[in-house]
PDB file of C-alpha atoms in Angstrom:
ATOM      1  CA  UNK A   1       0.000   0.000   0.000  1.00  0.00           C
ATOM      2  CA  UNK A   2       1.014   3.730  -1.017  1.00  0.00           C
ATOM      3  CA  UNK A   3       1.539   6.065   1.725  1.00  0.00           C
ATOM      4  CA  UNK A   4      -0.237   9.401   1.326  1.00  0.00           C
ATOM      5  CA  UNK A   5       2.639  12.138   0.433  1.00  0.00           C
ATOM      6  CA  UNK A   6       2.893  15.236   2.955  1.00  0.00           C
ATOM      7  CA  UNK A   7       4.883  18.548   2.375  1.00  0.00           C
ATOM      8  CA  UNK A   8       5.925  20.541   5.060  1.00  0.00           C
ATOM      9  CA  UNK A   9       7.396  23.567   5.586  1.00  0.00           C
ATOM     10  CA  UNK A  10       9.563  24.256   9.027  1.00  0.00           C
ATOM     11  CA  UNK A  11      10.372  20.673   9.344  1.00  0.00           C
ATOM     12  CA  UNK A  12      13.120  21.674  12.207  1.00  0.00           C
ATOM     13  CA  UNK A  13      10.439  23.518  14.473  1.00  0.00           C
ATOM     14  CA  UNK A  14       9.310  21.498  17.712  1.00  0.00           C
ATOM     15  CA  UNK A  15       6.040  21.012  16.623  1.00  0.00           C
ATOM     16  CA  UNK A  16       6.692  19.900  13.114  1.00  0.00           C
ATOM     17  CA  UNK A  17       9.527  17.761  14.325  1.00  0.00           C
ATOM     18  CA  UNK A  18       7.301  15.776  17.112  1.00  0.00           C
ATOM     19  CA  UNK A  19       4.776  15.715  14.177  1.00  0.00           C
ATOM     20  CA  UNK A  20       6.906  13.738  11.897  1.00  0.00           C
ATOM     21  CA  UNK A  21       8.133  11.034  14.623  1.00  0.00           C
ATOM     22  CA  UNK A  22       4.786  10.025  15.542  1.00  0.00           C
ATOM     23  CA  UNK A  23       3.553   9.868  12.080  1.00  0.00           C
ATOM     24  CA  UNK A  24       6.352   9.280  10.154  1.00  0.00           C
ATOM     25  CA  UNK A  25       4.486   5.722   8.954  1.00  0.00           C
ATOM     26  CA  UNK A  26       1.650   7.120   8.126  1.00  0.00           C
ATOM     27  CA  UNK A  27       2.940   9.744   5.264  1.00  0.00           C
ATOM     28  CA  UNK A  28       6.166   9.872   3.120  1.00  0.00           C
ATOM     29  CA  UNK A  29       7.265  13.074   4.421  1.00  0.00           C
ATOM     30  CA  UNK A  30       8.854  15.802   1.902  1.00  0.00           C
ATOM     31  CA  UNK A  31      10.422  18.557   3.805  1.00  0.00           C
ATOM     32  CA  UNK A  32      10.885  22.322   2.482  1.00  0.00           C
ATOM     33  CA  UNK A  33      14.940  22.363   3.450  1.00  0.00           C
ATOM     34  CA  UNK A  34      15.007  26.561   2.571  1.00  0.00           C
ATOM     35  CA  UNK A  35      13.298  29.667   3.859  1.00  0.00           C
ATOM     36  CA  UNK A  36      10.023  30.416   2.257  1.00  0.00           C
ATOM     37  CA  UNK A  37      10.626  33.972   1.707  1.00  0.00           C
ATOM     38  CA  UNK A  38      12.221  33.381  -1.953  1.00  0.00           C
ATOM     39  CA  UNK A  39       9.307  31.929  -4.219  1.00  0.00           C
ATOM     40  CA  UNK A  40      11.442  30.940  -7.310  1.00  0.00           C
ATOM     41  CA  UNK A  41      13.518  28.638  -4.820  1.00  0.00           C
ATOM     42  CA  UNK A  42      10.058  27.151  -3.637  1.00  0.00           C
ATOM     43  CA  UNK A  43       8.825  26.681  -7.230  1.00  0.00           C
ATOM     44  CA  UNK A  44      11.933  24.662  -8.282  1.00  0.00           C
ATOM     45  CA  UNK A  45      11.828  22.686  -5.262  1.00  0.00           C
ATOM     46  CA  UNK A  46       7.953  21.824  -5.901  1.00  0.00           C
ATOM     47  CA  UNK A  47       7.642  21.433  -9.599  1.00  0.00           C
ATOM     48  CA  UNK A  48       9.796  17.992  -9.199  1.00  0.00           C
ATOM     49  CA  UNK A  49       7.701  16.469  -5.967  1.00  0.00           C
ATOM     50  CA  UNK A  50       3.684  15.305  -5.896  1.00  0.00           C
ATOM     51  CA  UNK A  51       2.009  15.468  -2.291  1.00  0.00           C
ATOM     52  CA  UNK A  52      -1.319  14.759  -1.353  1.00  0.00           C
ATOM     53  CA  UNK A  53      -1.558  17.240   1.941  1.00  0.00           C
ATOM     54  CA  UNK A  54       0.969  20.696   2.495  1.00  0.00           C
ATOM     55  CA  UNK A  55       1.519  21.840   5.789  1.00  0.00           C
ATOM     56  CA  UNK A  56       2.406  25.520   5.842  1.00  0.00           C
ATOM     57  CA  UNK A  57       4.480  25.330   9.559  1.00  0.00           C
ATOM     58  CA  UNK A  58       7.207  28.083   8.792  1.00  0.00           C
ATOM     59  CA  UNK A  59       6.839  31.699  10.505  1.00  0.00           C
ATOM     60  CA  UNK A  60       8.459  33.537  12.930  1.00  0.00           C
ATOM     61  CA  UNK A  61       7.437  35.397  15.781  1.00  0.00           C
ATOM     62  CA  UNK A  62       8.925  38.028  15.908  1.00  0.00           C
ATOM     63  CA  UNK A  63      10.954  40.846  13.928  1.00  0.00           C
ATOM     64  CA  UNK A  64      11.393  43.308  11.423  1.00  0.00           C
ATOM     65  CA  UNK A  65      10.641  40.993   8.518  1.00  0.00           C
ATOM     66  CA  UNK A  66       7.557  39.428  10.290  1.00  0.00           C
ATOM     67  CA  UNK A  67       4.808  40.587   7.779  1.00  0.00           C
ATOM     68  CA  UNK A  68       7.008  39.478   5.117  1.00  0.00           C
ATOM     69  CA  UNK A  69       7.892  35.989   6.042  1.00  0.00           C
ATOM     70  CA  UNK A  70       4.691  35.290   7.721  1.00  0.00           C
ATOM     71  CA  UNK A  71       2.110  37.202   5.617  1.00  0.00           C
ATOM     72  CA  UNK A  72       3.644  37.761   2.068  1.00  0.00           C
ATOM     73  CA  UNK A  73       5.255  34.393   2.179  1.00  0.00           C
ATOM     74  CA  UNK A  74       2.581  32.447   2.738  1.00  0.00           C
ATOM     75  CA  UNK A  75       0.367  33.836   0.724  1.00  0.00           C
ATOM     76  CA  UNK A  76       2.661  33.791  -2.596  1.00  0.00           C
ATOM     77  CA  UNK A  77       3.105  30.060  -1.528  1.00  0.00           C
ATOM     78  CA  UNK A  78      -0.606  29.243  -1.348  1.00  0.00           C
ATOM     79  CA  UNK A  79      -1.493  31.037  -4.493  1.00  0.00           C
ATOM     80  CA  UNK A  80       1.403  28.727  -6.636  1.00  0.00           C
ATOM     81  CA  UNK A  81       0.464  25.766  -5.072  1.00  0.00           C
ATOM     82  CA  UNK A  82      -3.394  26.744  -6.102  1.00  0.00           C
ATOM     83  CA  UNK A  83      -2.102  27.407  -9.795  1.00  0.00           C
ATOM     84  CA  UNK A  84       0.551  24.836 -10.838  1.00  0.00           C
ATOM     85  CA  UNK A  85       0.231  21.959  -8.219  1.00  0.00           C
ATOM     86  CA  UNK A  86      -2.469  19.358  -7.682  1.00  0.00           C
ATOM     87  CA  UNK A  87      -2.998  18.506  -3.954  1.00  0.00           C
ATOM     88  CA  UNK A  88      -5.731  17.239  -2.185  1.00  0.00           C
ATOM     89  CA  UNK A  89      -5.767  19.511   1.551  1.00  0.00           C
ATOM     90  CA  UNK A  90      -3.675  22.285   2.278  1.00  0.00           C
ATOM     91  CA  UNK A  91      -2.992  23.342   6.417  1.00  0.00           C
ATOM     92  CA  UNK A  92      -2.484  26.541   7.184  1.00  0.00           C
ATOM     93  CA  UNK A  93      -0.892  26.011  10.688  1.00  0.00           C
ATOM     94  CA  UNK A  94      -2.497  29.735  12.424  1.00  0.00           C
ATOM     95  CA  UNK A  95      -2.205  30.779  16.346  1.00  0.00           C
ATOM     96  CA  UNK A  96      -5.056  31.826  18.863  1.00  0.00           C
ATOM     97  CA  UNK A  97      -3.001  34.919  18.396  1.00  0.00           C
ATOM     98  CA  UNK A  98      -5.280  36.334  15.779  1.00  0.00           C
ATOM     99  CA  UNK A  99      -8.192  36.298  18.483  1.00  0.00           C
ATOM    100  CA  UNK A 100      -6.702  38.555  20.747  1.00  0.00           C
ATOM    101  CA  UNK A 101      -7.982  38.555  24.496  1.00  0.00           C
ATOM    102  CA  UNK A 102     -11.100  38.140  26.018  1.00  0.00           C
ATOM    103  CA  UNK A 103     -12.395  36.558  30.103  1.00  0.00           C
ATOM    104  CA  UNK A 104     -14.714  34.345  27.614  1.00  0.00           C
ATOM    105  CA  UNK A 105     -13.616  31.378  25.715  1.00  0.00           C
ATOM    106  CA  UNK A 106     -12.660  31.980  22.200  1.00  0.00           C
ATOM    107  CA  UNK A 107     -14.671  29.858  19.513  1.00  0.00           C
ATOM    108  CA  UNK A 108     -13.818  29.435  15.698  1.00  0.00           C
ATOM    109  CA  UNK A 109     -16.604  32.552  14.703  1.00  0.00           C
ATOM    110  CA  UNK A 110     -15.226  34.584  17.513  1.00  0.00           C
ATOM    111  CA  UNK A 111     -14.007  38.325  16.511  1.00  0.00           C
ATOM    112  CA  UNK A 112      -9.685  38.144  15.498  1.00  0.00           C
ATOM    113  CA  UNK A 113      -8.569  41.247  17.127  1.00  0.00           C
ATOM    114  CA  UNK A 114      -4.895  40.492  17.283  1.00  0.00           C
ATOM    115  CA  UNK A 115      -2.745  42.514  19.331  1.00  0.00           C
ATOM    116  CA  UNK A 116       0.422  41.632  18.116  1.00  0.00           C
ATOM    117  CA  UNK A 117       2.410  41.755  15.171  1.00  0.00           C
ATOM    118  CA  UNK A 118       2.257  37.704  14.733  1.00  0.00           C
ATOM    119  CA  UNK A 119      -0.700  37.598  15.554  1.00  0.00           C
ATOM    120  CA  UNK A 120      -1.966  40.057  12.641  1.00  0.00           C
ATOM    121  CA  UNK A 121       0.911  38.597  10.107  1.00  0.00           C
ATOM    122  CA  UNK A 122      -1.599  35.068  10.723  1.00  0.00           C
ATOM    123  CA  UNK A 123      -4.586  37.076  10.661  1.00  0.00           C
ATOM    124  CA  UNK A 124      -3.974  38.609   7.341  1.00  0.00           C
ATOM    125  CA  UNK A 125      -3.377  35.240   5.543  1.00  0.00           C
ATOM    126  CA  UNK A 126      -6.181  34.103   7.404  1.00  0.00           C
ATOM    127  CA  UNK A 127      -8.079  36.999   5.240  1.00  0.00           C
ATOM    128  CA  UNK A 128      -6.917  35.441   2.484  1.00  0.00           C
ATOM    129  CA  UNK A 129      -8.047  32.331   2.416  1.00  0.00           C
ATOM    130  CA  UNK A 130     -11.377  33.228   3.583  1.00  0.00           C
ATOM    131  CA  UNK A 131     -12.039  35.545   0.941  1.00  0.00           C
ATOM    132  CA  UNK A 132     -10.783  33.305  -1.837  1.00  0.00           C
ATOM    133  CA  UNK A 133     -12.249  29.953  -0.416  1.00  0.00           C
ATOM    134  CA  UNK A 134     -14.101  29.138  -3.356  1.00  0.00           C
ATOM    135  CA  UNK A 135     -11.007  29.684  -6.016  1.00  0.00           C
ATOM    136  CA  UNK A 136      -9.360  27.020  -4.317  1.00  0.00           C
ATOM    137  CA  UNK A 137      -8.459  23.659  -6.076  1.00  0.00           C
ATOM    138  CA  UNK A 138      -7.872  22.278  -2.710  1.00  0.00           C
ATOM    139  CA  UNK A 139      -9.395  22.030   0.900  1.00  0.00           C
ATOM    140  CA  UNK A 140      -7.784  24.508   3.522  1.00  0.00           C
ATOM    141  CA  UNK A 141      -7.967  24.166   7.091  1.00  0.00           C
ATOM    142  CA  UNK A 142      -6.215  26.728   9.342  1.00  0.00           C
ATOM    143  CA  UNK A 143      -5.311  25.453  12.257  1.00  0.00           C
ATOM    144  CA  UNK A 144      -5.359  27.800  15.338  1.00  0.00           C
ATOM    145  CA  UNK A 145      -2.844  26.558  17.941  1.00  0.00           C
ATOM    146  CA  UNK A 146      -3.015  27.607  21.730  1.00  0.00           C
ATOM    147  CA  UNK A 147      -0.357  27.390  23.824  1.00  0.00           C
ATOM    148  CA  UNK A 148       1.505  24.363  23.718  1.00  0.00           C
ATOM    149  CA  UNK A 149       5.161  23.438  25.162  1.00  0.00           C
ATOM    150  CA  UNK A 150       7.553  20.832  25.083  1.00  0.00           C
ATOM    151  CA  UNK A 151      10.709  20.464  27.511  1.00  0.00           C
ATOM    152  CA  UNK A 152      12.832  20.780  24.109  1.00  0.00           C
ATOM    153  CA  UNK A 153      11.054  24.307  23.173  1.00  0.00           C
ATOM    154  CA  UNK A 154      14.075  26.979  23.647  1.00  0.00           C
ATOM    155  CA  UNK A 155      13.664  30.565  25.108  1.00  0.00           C
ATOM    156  CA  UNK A 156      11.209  32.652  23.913  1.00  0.00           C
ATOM    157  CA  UNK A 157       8.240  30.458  24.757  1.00  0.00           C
ATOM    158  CA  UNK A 158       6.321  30.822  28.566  1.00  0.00           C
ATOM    159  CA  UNK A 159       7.888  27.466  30.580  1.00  0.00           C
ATOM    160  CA  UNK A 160      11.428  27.627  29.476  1.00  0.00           C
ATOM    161  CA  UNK A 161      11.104  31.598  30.316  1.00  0.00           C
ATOM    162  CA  UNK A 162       9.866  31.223  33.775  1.00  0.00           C
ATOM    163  CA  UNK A 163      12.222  28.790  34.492  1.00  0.00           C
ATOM    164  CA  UNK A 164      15.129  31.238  33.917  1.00  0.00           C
ATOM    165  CA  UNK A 165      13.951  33.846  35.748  1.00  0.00           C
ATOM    166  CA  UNK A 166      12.972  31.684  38.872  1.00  0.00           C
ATOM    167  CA  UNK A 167      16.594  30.197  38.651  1.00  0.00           C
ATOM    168  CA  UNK A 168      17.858  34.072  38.237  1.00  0.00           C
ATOM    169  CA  UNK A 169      15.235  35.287  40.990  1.00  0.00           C
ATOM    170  CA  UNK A 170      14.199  37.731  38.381  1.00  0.00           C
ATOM    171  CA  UNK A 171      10.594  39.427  39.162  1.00  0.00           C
ATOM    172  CA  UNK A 172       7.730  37.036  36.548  1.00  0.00           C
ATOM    173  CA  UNK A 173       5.562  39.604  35.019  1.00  0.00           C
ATOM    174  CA  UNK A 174       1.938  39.680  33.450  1.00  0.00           C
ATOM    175  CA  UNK A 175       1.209  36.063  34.057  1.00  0.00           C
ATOM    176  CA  UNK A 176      -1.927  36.910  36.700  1.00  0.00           C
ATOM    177  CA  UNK A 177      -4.280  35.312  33.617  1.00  0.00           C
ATOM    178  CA  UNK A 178      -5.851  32.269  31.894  1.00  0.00           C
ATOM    179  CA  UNK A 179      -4.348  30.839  29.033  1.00  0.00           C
ATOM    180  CA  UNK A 180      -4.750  27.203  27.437  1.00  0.00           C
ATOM    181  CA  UNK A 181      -2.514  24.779  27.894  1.00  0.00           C
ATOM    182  CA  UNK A 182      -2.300  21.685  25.434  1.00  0.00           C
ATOM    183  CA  UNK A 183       0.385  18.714  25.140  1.00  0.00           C
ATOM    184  CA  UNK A 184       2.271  19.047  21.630  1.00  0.00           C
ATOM    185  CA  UNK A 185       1.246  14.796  21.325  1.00  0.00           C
ATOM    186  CA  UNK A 186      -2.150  16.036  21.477  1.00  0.00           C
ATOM    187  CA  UNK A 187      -1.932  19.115  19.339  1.00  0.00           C
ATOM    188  CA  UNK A 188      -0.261  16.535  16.353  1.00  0.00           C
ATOM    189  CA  UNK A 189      -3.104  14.442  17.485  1.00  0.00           C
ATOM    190  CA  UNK A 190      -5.144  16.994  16.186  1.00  0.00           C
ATOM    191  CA  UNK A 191      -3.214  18.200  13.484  1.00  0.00           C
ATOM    192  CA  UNK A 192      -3.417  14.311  12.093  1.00  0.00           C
ATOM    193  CA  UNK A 193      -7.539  14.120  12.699  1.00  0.00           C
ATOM    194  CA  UNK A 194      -7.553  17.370  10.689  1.00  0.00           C
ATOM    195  CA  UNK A 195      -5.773  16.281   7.773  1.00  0.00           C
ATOM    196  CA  UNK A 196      -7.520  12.944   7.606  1.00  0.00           C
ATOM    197  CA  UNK A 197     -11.382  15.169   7.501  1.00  0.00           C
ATOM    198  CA  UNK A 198     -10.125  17.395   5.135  1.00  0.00           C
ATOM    199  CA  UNK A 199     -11.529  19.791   7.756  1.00  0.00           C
ATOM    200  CA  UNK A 200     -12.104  22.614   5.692  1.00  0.00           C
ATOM    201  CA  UNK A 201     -12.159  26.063   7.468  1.00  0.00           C
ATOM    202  CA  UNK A 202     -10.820  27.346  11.017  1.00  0.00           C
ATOM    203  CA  UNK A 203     -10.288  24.900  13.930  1.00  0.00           C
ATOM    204  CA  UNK A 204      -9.203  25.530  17.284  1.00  0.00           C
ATOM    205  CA  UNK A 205      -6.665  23.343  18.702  1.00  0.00           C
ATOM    206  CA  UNK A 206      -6.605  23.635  22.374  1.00  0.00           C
ATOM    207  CA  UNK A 207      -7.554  21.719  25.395  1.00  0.00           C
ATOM    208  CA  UNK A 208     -10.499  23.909  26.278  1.00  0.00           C
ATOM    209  CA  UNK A 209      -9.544  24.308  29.499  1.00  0.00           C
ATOM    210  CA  UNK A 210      -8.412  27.377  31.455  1.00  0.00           C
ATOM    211  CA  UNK A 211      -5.374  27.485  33.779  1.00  0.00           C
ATOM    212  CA  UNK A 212      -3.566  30.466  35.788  1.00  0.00           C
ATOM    213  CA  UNK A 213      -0.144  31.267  34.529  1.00  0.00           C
ATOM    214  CA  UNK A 214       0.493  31.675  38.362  1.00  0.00           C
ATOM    215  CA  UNK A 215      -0.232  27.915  39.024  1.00  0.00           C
ATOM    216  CA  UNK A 216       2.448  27.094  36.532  1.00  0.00           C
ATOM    217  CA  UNK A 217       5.217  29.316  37.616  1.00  0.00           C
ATOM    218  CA  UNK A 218       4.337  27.848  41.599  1.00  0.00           C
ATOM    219  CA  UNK A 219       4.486  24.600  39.881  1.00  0.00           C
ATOM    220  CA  UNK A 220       7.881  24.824  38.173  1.00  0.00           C
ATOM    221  CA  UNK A 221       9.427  26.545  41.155  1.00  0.00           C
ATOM    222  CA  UNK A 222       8.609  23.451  43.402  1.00  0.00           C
ATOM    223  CA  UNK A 223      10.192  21.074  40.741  1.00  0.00           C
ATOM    224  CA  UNK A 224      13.534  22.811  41.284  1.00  0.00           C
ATOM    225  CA  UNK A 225      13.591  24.093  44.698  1.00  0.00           C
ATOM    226  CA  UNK A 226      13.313  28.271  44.041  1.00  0.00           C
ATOM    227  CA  UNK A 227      10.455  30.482  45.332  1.00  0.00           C
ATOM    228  CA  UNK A 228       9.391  32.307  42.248  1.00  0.00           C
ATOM    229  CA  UNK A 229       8.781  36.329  42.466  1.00  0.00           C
ATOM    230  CA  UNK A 230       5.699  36.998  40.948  1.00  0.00           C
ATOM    231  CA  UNK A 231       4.111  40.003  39.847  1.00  0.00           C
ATOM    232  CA  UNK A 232       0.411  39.543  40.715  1.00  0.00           C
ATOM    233  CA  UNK A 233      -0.617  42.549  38.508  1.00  0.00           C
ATOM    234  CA  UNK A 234      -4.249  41.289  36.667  1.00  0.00           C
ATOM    235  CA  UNK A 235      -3.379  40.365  32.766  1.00  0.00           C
ATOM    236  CA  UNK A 236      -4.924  39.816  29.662  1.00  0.00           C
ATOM    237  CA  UNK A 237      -6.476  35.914  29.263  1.00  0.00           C
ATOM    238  CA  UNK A 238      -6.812  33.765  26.174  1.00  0.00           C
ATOM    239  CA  UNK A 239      -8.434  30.246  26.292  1.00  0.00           C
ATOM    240  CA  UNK A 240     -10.415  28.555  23.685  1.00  0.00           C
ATOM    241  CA  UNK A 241     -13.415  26.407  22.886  1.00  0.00           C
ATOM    242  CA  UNK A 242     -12.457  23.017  21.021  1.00  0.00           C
ATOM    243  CA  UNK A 243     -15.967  21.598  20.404  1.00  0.00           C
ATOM    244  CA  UNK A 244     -15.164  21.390  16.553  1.00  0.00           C
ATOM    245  CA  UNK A 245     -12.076  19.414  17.076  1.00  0.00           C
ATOM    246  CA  UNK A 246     -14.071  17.168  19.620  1.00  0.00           C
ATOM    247  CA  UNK A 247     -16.088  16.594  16.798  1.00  0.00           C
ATOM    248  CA  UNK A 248     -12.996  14.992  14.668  1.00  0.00           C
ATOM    249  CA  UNK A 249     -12.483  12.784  17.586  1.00  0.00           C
ATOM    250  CA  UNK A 250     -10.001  13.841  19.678  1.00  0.00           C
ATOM    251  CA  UNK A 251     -11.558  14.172  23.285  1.00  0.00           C
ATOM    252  CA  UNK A 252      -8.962  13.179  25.815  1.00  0.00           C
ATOM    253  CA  UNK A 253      -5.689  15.351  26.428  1.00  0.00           C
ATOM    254  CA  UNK A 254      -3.296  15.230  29.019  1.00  0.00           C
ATOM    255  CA  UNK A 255      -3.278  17.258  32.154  1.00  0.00           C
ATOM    256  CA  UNK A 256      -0.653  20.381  32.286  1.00  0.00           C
ATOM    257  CA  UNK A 257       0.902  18.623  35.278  1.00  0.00           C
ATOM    258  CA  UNK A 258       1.647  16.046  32.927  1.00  0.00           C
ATOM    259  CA  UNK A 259       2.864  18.215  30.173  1.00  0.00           C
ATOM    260  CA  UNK A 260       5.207  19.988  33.105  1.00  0.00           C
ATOM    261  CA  UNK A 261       6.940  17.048  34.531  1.00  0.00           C
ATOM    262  CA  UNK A 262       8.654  16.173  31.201  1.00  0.00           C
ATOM    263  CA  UNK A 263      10.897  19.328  32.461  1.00  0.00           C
ATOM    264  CA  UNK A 264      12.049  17.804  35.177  1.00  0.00           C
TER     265      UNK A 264
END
């Protein structure tokens, strides 16, 4: 039997990376070894491969090229794929960024008032797609990720942060709020149910459950031994509903206590 071929782009991200190990026997895996920014490399590259499903995984979050790489990019890269390549389903991999914050759980038809600049970069090919949905030769799902960790995820992302500054004693800021935690096995989980429905449209990809960035910090500090200095200052929250991806069949997802000890 023929595996179903999958493209992706940011193959050396955590997320794509943990993607590809668990899955790696259900797809022959072609990954996009340059940055997406330069569309004549991409079209070489693609004109000699055939894939059934694209995963659009590349971006970065933050920057002076942002809107570029995030926005232009993608959007050059979705409109040759949609002229020159046959594919079957084409994943747009988005953020709960594009929401923005609200003390209500965020569903799919929810306002996007982003309130960053990755945020809006994802918003604005999320524009995009909507508005052209029915020139497309292909299905497109956009899949908007909460937050998810991963004891290999490097600075710049909320555990591996607090850990440094409860280790440094420095003073944790803004993290007085809700926010929803998911494991990255569940979020391919997801990613995987998504590609196999074809799910066409916006999905959140979440856990659907709200926890206190306080509880985590508390809960790192006891796993190694510093008290943590924390600003108790009210923020922002920004937790989802994931009734649509219940529907796909993914209803069980590990606890955040669970998704914390694999830092120890």
């Amino acid at each position: 039997m023929f595996k179903k071929t999958l493209c992706i782009t940011g193959h050396k991200g955590v997320l794509a990376k943990n993607f590809i190990k668990k899955f790696n026997k259900s797809f022959k895996f072609y990954y996009y070894p340059q940055r997406i920014e330069n569309l004549n490399d991409f079209k070489n590259w693609a004109s000699k491969k055939k894939f059934n499903y694209f995963i659009h995984n590349a971006a970065i979050f933050k920057g002076k090229n942002i809107i570029k790489v995030n926005k232009t990019s993608s959007i050059n890269l979705i409109k040759y794929l949609n002229k020159y390549k046959k594919t079957d389903y084409f994943l747009f991999i988005s953020t709960a960024h594009v929401y923005g914050f609200s003390k209500k759980k965020f569903n799919e038809n929810s306002k996007r008032k982003p309130k960053s600049r990755y945020g809006l970069s994802k918003k604005q090919v999320e524009d995009f797609i909507i508005k052209n949905k029915s020139r497309f030769n292909f299905k497109i799902g956009m899949a908007r990720i909460f937050n998810f960790t991963h004891h290999l995820q490097k600075e710049g992302h909320f555990v591996p942060d607090v850990i440094k500054k409860i280790k440094k004693r420095k003073k944790i800021e803004n993290i007085n709020c809700y926010r929803d935690f998911i494991d990255i096995d569940d979020v391919c989980s997801a990613i995987y149910k998504i590609l196999k429905n074809n799910y066409n449209g916006p999905i959140n990809i979440c856990s659907g459950k709200k926890i206190n960035l306080v509880s985590i910090a508390k809960y790192m500090s006891k796993m190694i031994n510093k008290t943590p200095i924390i600003d108790r200052k009210r923020a922002l929250d920004l937790f989802g509903d994931n009734s649509k991806l219940k529907a796909l069949g993914l209803n069980k997802f590990r606890p955040v206590n669970k998704i914390l000890n694999k830092f120890n």
